[in-house]
Amino acid sequence: MNKDTNPGFKLKESAGNPIITTIFTADPSAHVWEDGRIYIYPSHDLEPARGCDYMDRYHVYSSEDMVHWRDEGEILSSQAYSNDVPWGRKDGGFMWAPDCAYKNGTYYYYFPHPSGDSWGTTWEIGVATSNHPAKDFKVGDPGFVTWEGVGIAGEFMIDPAVLVDDDGRAYMYFGGGSRDDRCKGGQLNDDMITMKEQPRIMRGLEDFHEATWVFKRNGLYYLVYSDNHHLPRKNGDGMENRNQMRYATSENPLGPWQYRGVIIEEVGCGTSHGSVVEYKGQWYLFYHNQDISDRGNLRSVCVDCLYFNDDGTIQIVKQTKEGVKPVGPPPARSADMKKYPAKDAVLGGGAVINGNVAEGLEKEGSFLRFDNVDGGKDGSRNTLRISFSSAERVGKLRLKVNDIDYSLINLMPAEVSEFSDDCFITVKMNPGTDNTVTLTGGVNDVKVEYITVTPL
Ligand code: FUB
């Protein structure tokens, strides 16, 4: 490794799958924006999981080499502490698969969320706007997509996806509910918040379930969606969902569509949801699986290469563990990165220092506390990295920054018992050194050597 390009954490030769491991993420919508970076807008499965409702606190990720991903931090939440979604249901949660679009200097972040207690029947397609792709999003008034003054979603019409065509016209697609007439689309007005027309059924799909994504290549429109594929349960007790992703094509953005086939077979998870995007000359499929947790409500985003045949049809994507290769330079070191050794931290509840390393974090009540952590001039977005080792496949600690609880975070060692720093999360701090980072143990065996904090 060239010393000058060492960013202060271990560089990787390939991305590995899943690509996001510290928290659980799903439903990735990927876009390449004008700054030349690729951004992923996923949903966030919060741990401990609670059915399918405990999804919230959206993060965004970006990269310029497809291998090293930057957590841009939390951008929108329906939790009461944020009051980000004034029209949302009072108990929050259910922040399902989002998408983002860019038009005339503004980023539009679309997210499905129920407006009432009857969460299945009160969906809206929320909209937040910003002039930055990954921060400062605000929900306006009424704050959701409408047609003739009324929200377009209702019963299970979830999973918004927006295509801004080469001529500047934008189209909204959405739908869910396991029937071919439940995928709809229509043109958006220039405000990107009201529909220019009543959404219409996307004709020609086969076995539609949810998770619409539309992209364009060589003048042809592709509509990708998940199906209703089932497999026998492992315990032999009936069938369970094992959705695949399929696609259809059209010469028009709103169809009619010609069904073409499967683009990814089942991913080992009940749901399947992803996006297709070209970056630096290579096409990719972003998708999710449950490889880290083995639970369908704690999912993880992956990416693999996608290839077209000469006639424009898509080859079935091969799901790999090694992931994709770099397509750009690795991240450079930030002069502002600060390191906080565990031996200088406050330990308690049975955690102890052995040499430079904090141990005993498997004990109930154990903790490691870093005081006077520098949040930089602005504080709002700091990337925290943890140098750790674990004998477990997935170590876990609870992270608290000041009074914000980030819940459990995953520490996945590259090699068991070897110190690694592939645990990173971007968090909110105060400007200056009035910050406390607390790592609480008690789940399983993790050893911590140091943390670093880098303002974005
Ligand atoms: O992640 C919640 C829901 O599960 C999404 O909205 C669906 O597409 C499925 O992935």
Short mmCIF file of N, CA and C in Angstrom, two decimals, residues 13-147:
data_model
loop_
_atom_site.label_atom_id
_atom_site.label_comp_id
_atom_site.label_asym_id
_atom_site.label_seq_id
_atom_site.Cartn_x
_atom_site.Cartn_y
_atom_site.Cartn_z
N GLU A 13 -8.97 -4.77 -1.26
CA GLU A 13 -8.74 -5.02 -2.69
C GLU A 13 -10.04 -5.29 -3.44
N SER A 14 -11.04 -5.74 -2.71
CA SER A 14 -12.37 -5.85 -3.32
C SER A 14 -13.39 -5.54 -2.23
N ALA A 15 -14.60 -5.21 -2.66
CA ALA A 15 -15.58 -4.67 -1.71
C ALA A 15 -15.99 -5.68 -0.66
N GLY A 16 -16.12 -6.95 -1.06
CA GLY A 16 -16.70 -7.96 -0.16
C GLY A 16 -18.20 -7.73 -0.06
N ASN A 17 -18.97 -8.77 0.13
CA ASN A 17 -20.42 -8.65 0.35
C ASN A 17 -20.80 -9.25 1.67
N PRO A 18 -21.69 -8.61 2.41
CA PRO A 18 -22.32 -7.31 2.18
C PRO A 18 -21.31 -6.16 2.26
N ILE A 19 -21.68 -5.04 1.61
CA ILE A 19 -20.77 -3.90 1.61
C ILE A 19 -21.00 -2.98 2.80
N ILE A 20 -22.17 -3.05 3.40
CA ILE A 20 -22.44 -2.22 4.59
C ILE A 20 -22.71 -3.18 5.73
N THR A 21 -21.85 -3.14 6.75
CA THR A 21 -21.93 -4.16 7.79
C THR A 21 -22.21 -3.59 9.19
N THR A 22 -21.89 -2.34 9.44
CA THR A 22 -21.99 -1.80 10.81
C THR A 22 -23.43 -1.73 11.29
N ILE A 23 -24.33 -1.31 10.40
CA ILE A 23 -25.76 -1.34 10.73
C ILE A 23 -26.46 -2.15 9.63
N PHE A 24 -27.72 -2.50 9.86
CA PHE A 24 -28.45 -3.30 8.87
C PHE A 24 -29.18 -2.38 7.90
N THR A 25 -28.94 -2.58 6.62
CA THR A 25 -29.54 -1.74 5.59
C THR A 25 -30.15 -2.62 4.50
N ALA A 26 -31.17 -2.09 3.81
CA ALA A 26 -31.87 -2.89 2.78
C ALA A 26 -32.37 -1.96 1.69
N ASP A 27 -32.94 -2.53 0.63
CA ASP A 27 -33.65 -1.77 -0.42
C ASP A 27 -32.78 -0.67 -1.05
N PRO A 28 -31.56 -0.97 -1.48
CA PRO A 28 -30.64 0.09 -1.93
C PRO A 28 -31.04 0.72 -3.26
N SER A 29 -31.19 2.05 -3.27
CA SER A 29 -31.39 2.81 -4.51
C SER A 29 -30.08 3.55 -4.77
N ALA A 30 -29.41 3.23 -5.87
CA ALA A 30 -28.09 3.82 -6.14
C ALA A 30 -28.18 4.83 -7.28
N HIS A 31 -27.45 5.93 -7.13
CA HIS A 31 -27.41 6.98 -8.16
C HIS A 31 -26.01 7.56 -8.25
N VAL A 32 -25.66 8.00 -9.45
CA VAL A 32 -24.39 8.72 -9.65
C VAL A 32 -24.76 10.19 -9.84
N TRP A 33 -24.23 11.04 -8.99
CA TRP A 33 -24.58 12.46 -9.07
C TRP A 33 -23.45 13.27 -9.67
N GLU A 34 -23.71 14.58 -9.80
CA GLU A 34 -22.79 15.44 -10.54
C GLU A 34 -21.41 15.58 -9.91
N ASP A 35 -21.29 15.26 -8.62
CA ASP A 35 -19.97 15.34 -7.99
C ASP A 35 -19.10 14.14 -8.34
N GLY A 36 -19.62 13.22 -9.17
CA GLY A 36 -18.82 12.08 -9.63
C GLY A 36 -18.82 10.91 -8.68
N ARG A 37 -19.46 11.03 -7.53
CA ARG A 37 -19.52 9.91 -6.59
C ARG A 37 -20.80 9.11 -6.83
N ILE A 38 -20.78 7.85 -6.38
CA ILE A 38 -21.99 7.04 -6.43
C ILE A 38 -22.58 7.01 -5.02
N TYR A 39 -23.90 7.21 -4.94
CA TYR A 39 -24.59 7.27 -3.65
C TYR A 39 -25.59 6.12 -3.54
N ILE A 40 -25.68 5.55 -2.34
CA ILE A 40 -26.73 4.54 -2.07
C ILE A 40 -27.69 5.12 -1.04
N TYR A 41 -28.99 5.05 -1.37
CA TYR A 41 -30.05 5.45 -0.44
C TYR A 41 -30.79 4.17 -0.04
N PRO A 42 -30.40 3.55 1.07
CA PRO A 42 -31.08 2.33 1.51
C PRO A 42 -32.08 2.62 2.62
N SER A 43 -32.89 1.63 2.96
CA SER A 43 -33.65 1.73 4.21
C SER A 43 -32.79 1.14 5.33
N HIS A 44 -33.25 1.25 6.56
CA HIS A 44 -32.43 0.90 7.72
C HIS A 44 -33.25 0.00 8.64
N ASP A 45 -32.85 -1.27 8.75
CA ASP A 45 -33.49 -2.20 9.68
C ASP A 45 -32.83 -2.00 11.05
N LEU A 46 -33.60 -1.47 12.00
CA LEU A 46 -33.03 -1.20 13.32
C LEU A 46 -32.96 -2.47 14.15
N GLU A 47 -31.91 -2.58 14.93
CA GLU A 47 -31.74 -3.73 15.82
C GLU A 47 -31.90 -3.27 17.26
N PRO A 48 -32.58 -4.04 18.14
CA PRO A 48 -33.23 -5.32 17.87
C PRO A 48 -34.47 -5.16 17.00
N ALA A 49 -34.65 -6.10 16.06
CA ALA A 49 -35.74 -6.00 15.09
C ALA A 49 -37.09 -6.22 15.77
N ARG A 50 -38.11 -5.60 15.19
CA ARG A 50 -39.47 -5.75 15.72
C ARG A 50 -40.37 -5.87 14.50
N GLY A 51 -40.63 -7.10 14.06
CA GLY A 51 -41.44 -7.30 12.85
C GLY A 51 -40.83 -6.55 11.69
N CYS A 52 -41.70 -5.89 10.90
CA CYS A 52 -41.18 -5.10 9.78
C CYS A 52 -41.39 -3.62 10.06
N ASP A 53 -41.76 -3.28 11.31
CA ASP A 53 -42.09 -1.88 11.56
C ASP A 53 -40.90 -1.07 12.06
N TYR A 54 -39.89 -1.75 12.62
CA TYR A 54 -38.83 -0.99 13.27
C TYR A 54 -37.76 -0.63 12.23
N MET A 55 -38.19 0.11 11.22
CA MET A 55 -37.27 0.59 10.18
C MET A 55 -37.31 2.11 10.22
N ASP A 56 -36.15 2.72 10.36
CA ASP A 56 -36.16 4.17 10.56
C ASP A 56 -34.72 4.68 10.48
N ARG A 57 -34.57 6.00 10.64
CA ARG A 57 -33.26 6.65 10.74
C ARG A 57 -32.42 6.32 9.50
N TYR A 58 -32.92 6.79 8.34
CA TYR A 58 -32.22 6.52 7.08
C TYR A 58 -30.79 7.06 7.08
N HIS A 59 -29.83 6.26 6.61
CA HIS A 59 -28.47 6.72 6.32
C HIS A 59 -28.26 6.75 4.81
N VAL A 60 -27.23 7.47 4.38
CA VAL A 60 -26.82 7.48 2.97
C VAL A 60 -25.35 7.07 2.93
N TYR A 61 -24.95 6.38 1.86
CA TYR A 61 -23.55 5.95 1.69
C TYR A 61 -23.06 6.44 0.34
N SER A 62 -21.75 6.72 0.24
CA SER A 62 -21.20 7.13 -1.06
C SER A 62 -19.80 6.57 -1.22
N SER A 63 -19.36 6.54 -2.49
CA SER A 63 -18.04 5.97 -2.79
C SER A 63 -17.55 6.57 -4.09
N GLU A 64 -16.22 6.53 -4.31
CA GLU A 64 -15.76 6.82 -5.65
C GLU A 64 -14.93 5.69 -6.23
N ASP A 65 -14.87 4.56 -5.49
CA ASP A 65 -14.18 3.40 -6.07
C ASP A 65 -15.00 2.12 -5.99
N MET A 66 -16.22 2.18 -5.47
CA MET A 66 -17.13 1.03 -5.34
C MET A 66 -16.71 0.04 -4.25
N VAL A 67 -15.55 0.28 -3.64
CA VAL A 67 -15.03 -0.68 -2.66
C VAL A 67 -15.06 -0.08 -1.25
N HIS A 68 -14.62 1.17 -1.13
CA HIS A 68 -14.62 1.86 0.16
C HIS A 68 -15.83 2.79 0.21
N TRP A 69 -16.72 2.53 1.14
CA TRP A 69 -17.97 3.29 1.22
C TRP A 69 -17.92 4.23 2.42
N ARG A 70 -18.42 5.41 2.22
CA ARG A 70 -18.46 6.42 3.28
C ARG A 70 -19.88 6.51 3.80
N ASP A 71 -20.06 6.40 5.10
CA ASP A 71 -21.38 6.63 5.68
C ASP A 71 -21.57 8.14 5.77
N GLU A 72 -22.57 8.66 5.09
CA GLU A 72 -22.81 10.11 5.09
C GLU A 72 -23.64 10.52 6.30
N GLY A 73 -24.07 9.53 7.09
CA GLY A 73 -24.81 9.85 8.31
C GLY A 73 -26.31 9.71 8.13
N GLU A 74 -27.00 9.97 9.24
CA GLU A 74 -28.47 9.83 9.25
C GLU A 74 -29.09 11.06 8.60
N ILE A 75 -30.02 10.84 7.64
CA ILE A 75 -30.57 12.02 6.95
C ILE A 75 -32.04 12.29 7.25
N LEU A 76 -32.78 11.32 7.73
CA LEU A 76 -34.20 11.56 7.98
C LEU A 76 -34.72 10.48 8.91
N SER A 77 -35.59 10.87 9.83
CA SER A 77 -36.11 9.92 10.80
C SER A 77 -37.56 10.26 11.09
N SER A 78 -38.35 9.24 11.42
CA SER A 78 -39.74 9.52 11.80
C SER A 78 -39.90 9.48 13.31
N GLN A 79 -38.79 9.33 14.03
CA GLN A 79 -38.87 9.24 15.48
C GLN A 79 -39.25 10.61 16.07
N ALA A 80 -39.90 10.58 17.21
CA ALA A 80 -40.40 11.82 17.80
C ALA A 80 -39.27 12.82 18.05
N TYR A 81 -38.04 12.33 18.35
CA TYR A 81 -36.96 13.27 18.68
C TYR A 81 -36.64 14.20 17.51
N SER A 82 -36.91 13.75 16.29
CA SER A 82 -36.48 14.55 15.14
C SER A 82 -37.59 15.47 14.63
N ASN A 83 -38.83 15.03 14.75
CA ASN A 83 -39.97 15.75 14.16
C ASN A 83 -39.75 16.03 12.68
N ASP A 84 -39.01 15.14 11.99
CA ASP A 84 -38.71 15.34 10.56
C ASP A 84 -39.94 15.17 9.68
N VAL A 85 -40.89 14.30 10.10
CA VAL A 85 -42.03 13.98 9.23
C VAL A 85 -43.32 14.36 9.96
N PRO A 86 -43.71 15.65 9.89
CA PRO A 86 -44.85 16.11 10.68
C PRO A 86 -46.14 15.37 10.38
N TRP A 87 -46.32 14.87 9.15
CA TRP A 87 -47.58 14.20 8.80
C TRP A 87 -47.54 12.70 9.13
N GLY A 88 -46.42 12.18 9.64
CA GLY A 88 -46.27 10.74 9.82
C GLY A 88 -47.04 10.18 11.00
N ARG A 89 -47.18 8.85 11.05
CA ARG A 89 -47.90 8.19 12.15
C ARG A 89 -47.19 8.49 13.47
N LYS A 90 -47.95 8.56 14.55
CA LYS A 90 -47.37 9.08 15.80
C LYS A 90 -46.30 8.17 16.38
N ASP A 91 -46.38 6.86 16.12
CA ASP A 91 -45.38 5.97 16.69
C ASP A 91 -44.13 5.81 15.81
N GLY A 92 -44.08 6.48 14.69
CA GLY A 92 -42.89 6.41 13.83
C GLY A 92 -42.68 5.01 13.25
N GLY A 93 -41.43 4.72 12.84
CA GLY A 93 -41.12 3.43 12.22
C GLY A 93 -41.65 3.35 10.80
N PHE A 94 -41.64 2.16 10.23
CA PHE A 94 -42.15 1.92 8.87
C PHE A 94 -41.57 2.90 7.85
N MET A 95 -40.32 3.25 7.98
CA MET A 95 -39.68 4.07 6.95
C MET A 95 -39.08 3.07 5.96
N TRP A 96 -39.87 2.72 4.95
CA TRP A 96 -39.49 1.64 4.04
C TRP A 96 -38.64 2.16 2.87
N ALA A 97 -38.63 1.43 1.78
CA ALA A 97 -37.63 1.63 0.71
C ALA A 97 -37.69 3.03 0.07
N PRO A 98 -36.62 3.82 0.19
CA PRO A 98 -36.62 5.18 -0.36
C PRO A 98 -35.96 5.26 -1.75
N ASP A 99 -36.05 6.43 -2.34
CA ASP A 99 -35.27 6.73 -3.56
C ASP A 99 -34.93 8.22 -3.53
N CYS A 100 -34.03 8.63 -4.41
CA CYS A 100 -33.65 10.04 -4.48
C CYS A 100 -33.54 10.43 -5.95
N ALA A 101 -33.91 11.66 -6.26
CA ALA A 101 -33.79 12.16 -7.63
C ALA A 101 -33.18 13.56 -7.58
N TYR A 102 -32.60 13.97 -8.71
CA TYR A 102 -31.97 15.29 -8.77
C TYR A 102 -32.56 16.04 -9.97
N LYS A 103 -32.96 17.28 -9.74
CA LYS A 103 -33.41 18.11 -10.85
C LYS A 103 -33.15 19.58 -10.55
N ASN A 104 -32.56 20.26 -11.49
CA ASN A 104 -32.34 21.72 -11.41
C ASN A 104 -31.77 22.16 -10.06
N GLY A 105 -30.73 21.48 -9.59
CA GLY A 105 -30.03 21.93 -8.39
C GLY A 105 -30.64 21.43 -7.08
N THR A 106 -31.75 20.69 -7.14
CA THR A 106 -32.36 20.19 -5.90
C THR A 106 -32.39 18.65 -5.89
N TYR A 107 -32.10 18.09 -4.73
CA TYR A 107 -32.24 16.65 -4.53
C TYR A 107 -33.59 16.40 -3.86
N TYR A 108 -34.32 15.44 -4.39
CA TYR A 108 -35.64 15.06 -3.86
C TYR A 108 -35.53 13.66 -3.29
N TYR A 109 -35.80 13.53 -2.01
CA TYR A 109 -35.70 12.24 -1.33
C TYR A 109 -37.12 11.72 -1.08
N TYR A 110 -37.46 10.59 -1.69
CA TYR A 110 -38.81 10.02 -1.61
C TYR A 110 -38.79 8.83 -0.65
N PHE A 111 -39.73 8.79 0.26
CA PHE A 111 -39.76 7.70 1.24
C PHE A 111 -41.22 7.31 1.53
N PRO A 112 -41.52 6.00 1.54
CA PRO A 112 -42.87 5.56 1.86
C PRO A 112 -43.04 5.48 3.37
N HIS A 113 -44.14 6.02 3.86
CA HIS A 113 -44.35 6.03 5.31
C HIS A 113 -45.86 6.17 5.56
N PRO A 114 -46.41 5.46 6.54
CA PRO A 114 -47.85 5.60 6.82
C PRO A 114 -48.14 6.92 7.56
N SER A 115 -49.33 7.45 7.29
CA SER A 115 -49.71 8.70 7.96
C SER A 115 -50.60 8.42 9.17
N GLY A 116 -51.06 7.16 9.32
CA GLY A 116 -51.99 6.87 10.41
C GLY A 116 -51.63 5.59 11.14
N ASP A 117 -52.41 5.28 12.17
CA ASP A 117 -52.15 4.08 12.97
C ASP A 117 -52.37 2.81 12.16
N SER A 118 -53.34 2.86 11.24
CA SER A 118 -53.57 1.69 10.39
C SER A 118 -52.49 1.71 9.30
N TRP A 119 -51.33 1.16 9.66
CA TRP A 119 -50.16 1.39 8.81
C TRP A 119 -50.29 0.78 7.42
N GLY A 120 -51.09 -0.30 7.28
CA GLY A 120 -51.20 -0.96 5.98
C GLY A 120 -51.98 -0.15 4.96
N THR A 121 -52.85 0.74 5.44
CA THR A 121 -53.78 1.41 4.51
C THR A 121 -53.52 2.91 4.39
N THR A 122 -52.56 3.44 5.11
CA THR A 122 -52.42 4.91 5.13
C THR A 122 -51.07 5.38 4.58
N TRP A 123 -50.54 4.62 3.64
CA TRP A 123 -49.22 5.00 3.10
C TRP A 123 -49.28 6.30 2.31
N GLU A 124 -48.20 7.06 2.43
CA GLU A 124 -47.97 8.21 1.56
C GLU A 124 -46.55 8.05 1.00
N ILE A 125 -46.29 8.74 -0.11
CA ILE A 125 -44.93 8.80 -0.63
C ILE A 125 -44.37 10.15 -0.18
N GLY A 126 -43.63 10.14 0.92
CA GLY A 126 -43.08 11.37 1.48
C GLY A 126 -42.00 11.96 0.58
N VAL A 127 -41.81 13.29 0.68
CA VAL A 127 -40.74 13.95 -0.07
C VAL A 127 -40.01 14.91 0.84
N ALA A 128 -38.69 14.85 0.81
CA ALA A 128 -37.86 15.83 1.50
C ALA A 128 -36.89 16.39 0.47
N THR A 129 -36.52 17.65 0.62
CA THR A 129 -35.65 18.26 -0.40
C THR A 129 -34.40 18.86 0.25
N SER A 130 -33.35 18.96 -0.58
CA SER A 130 -32.09 19.54 -0.11
C SER A 130 -31.30 20.00 -1.32
N ASN A 131 -30.32 20.87 -1.09
CA ASN A 131 -29.42 21.16 -2.21
C ASN A 131 -28.12 20.38 -2.08
N HIS A 132 -28.12 19.38 -1.20
CA HIS A 132 -26.96 18.49 -1.01
C HIS A 132 -27.48 17.06 -1.12
N PRO A 133 -26.68 16.15 -1.73
CA PRO A 133 -27.21 14.79 -1.92
C PRO A 133 -27.34 13.98 -0.63
N ALA A 134 -26.71 14.41 0.46
CA ALA A 134 -26.68 13.52 1.63
C ALA A 134 -26.80 14.24 2.96
N LYS A 135 -27.36 15.43 2.96
CA LYS A 135 -27.62 16.08 4.26
C LYS A 135 -28.64 17.20 4.07
N ASP A 136 -29.11 17.72 5.18
CA ASP A 136 -29.98 18.89 5.21
C ASP A 136 -31.33 18.68 4.53
N PHE A 137 -31.82 17.43 4.44
CA PHE A 137 -33.14 17.20 3.82
C PHE A 137 -34.26 17.69 4.74
N LYS A 138 -35.23 18.37 4.16
CA LYS A 138 -36.36 18.89 4.94
C LYS A 138 -37.66 18.52 4.24
N VAL A 139 -38.64 18.08 5.04
CA VAL A 139 -39.97 17.77 4.52
C VAL A 139 -40.79 19.06 4.52
N GLY A 140 -41.36 19.41 3.37
CA GLY A 140 -42.12 20.67 3.27
C GLY A 140 -43.60 20.43 3.54
N ASP A 141 -44.43 21.23 2.90
CA ASP A 141 -45.87 21.14 3.08
C ASP A 141 -46.52 20.90 1.72
N PRO A 142 -47.31 19.86 1.45
CA PRO A 142 -47.75 18.88 2.44
C PRO A 142 -46.70 17.81 2.74
N GLY A 143 -45.62 17.75 1.96
CA GLY A 143 -44.54 16.83 2.30
C GLY A 143 -44.74 15.42 1.77
N PHE A 144 -45.73 15.22 0.89
CA PHE A 144 -45.85 13.92 0.21
C PHE A 144 -46.40 14.16 -1.19
N VAL A 145 -46.22 13.15 -2.06
CA VAL A 145 -46.59 13.29 -3.47
C VAL A 145 -48.11 13.22 -3.61
N THR A 146 -48.66 14.15 -4.39
CA THR A 146 -50.12 14.21 -4.57
C THR A 146 -50.51 14.23 -6.05
N TRP A 147 -51.73 13.81 -6.30
CA TRP A 147 -52.41 13.98 -7.60
C TRP A 147 -53.73 14.65 -7.29
#
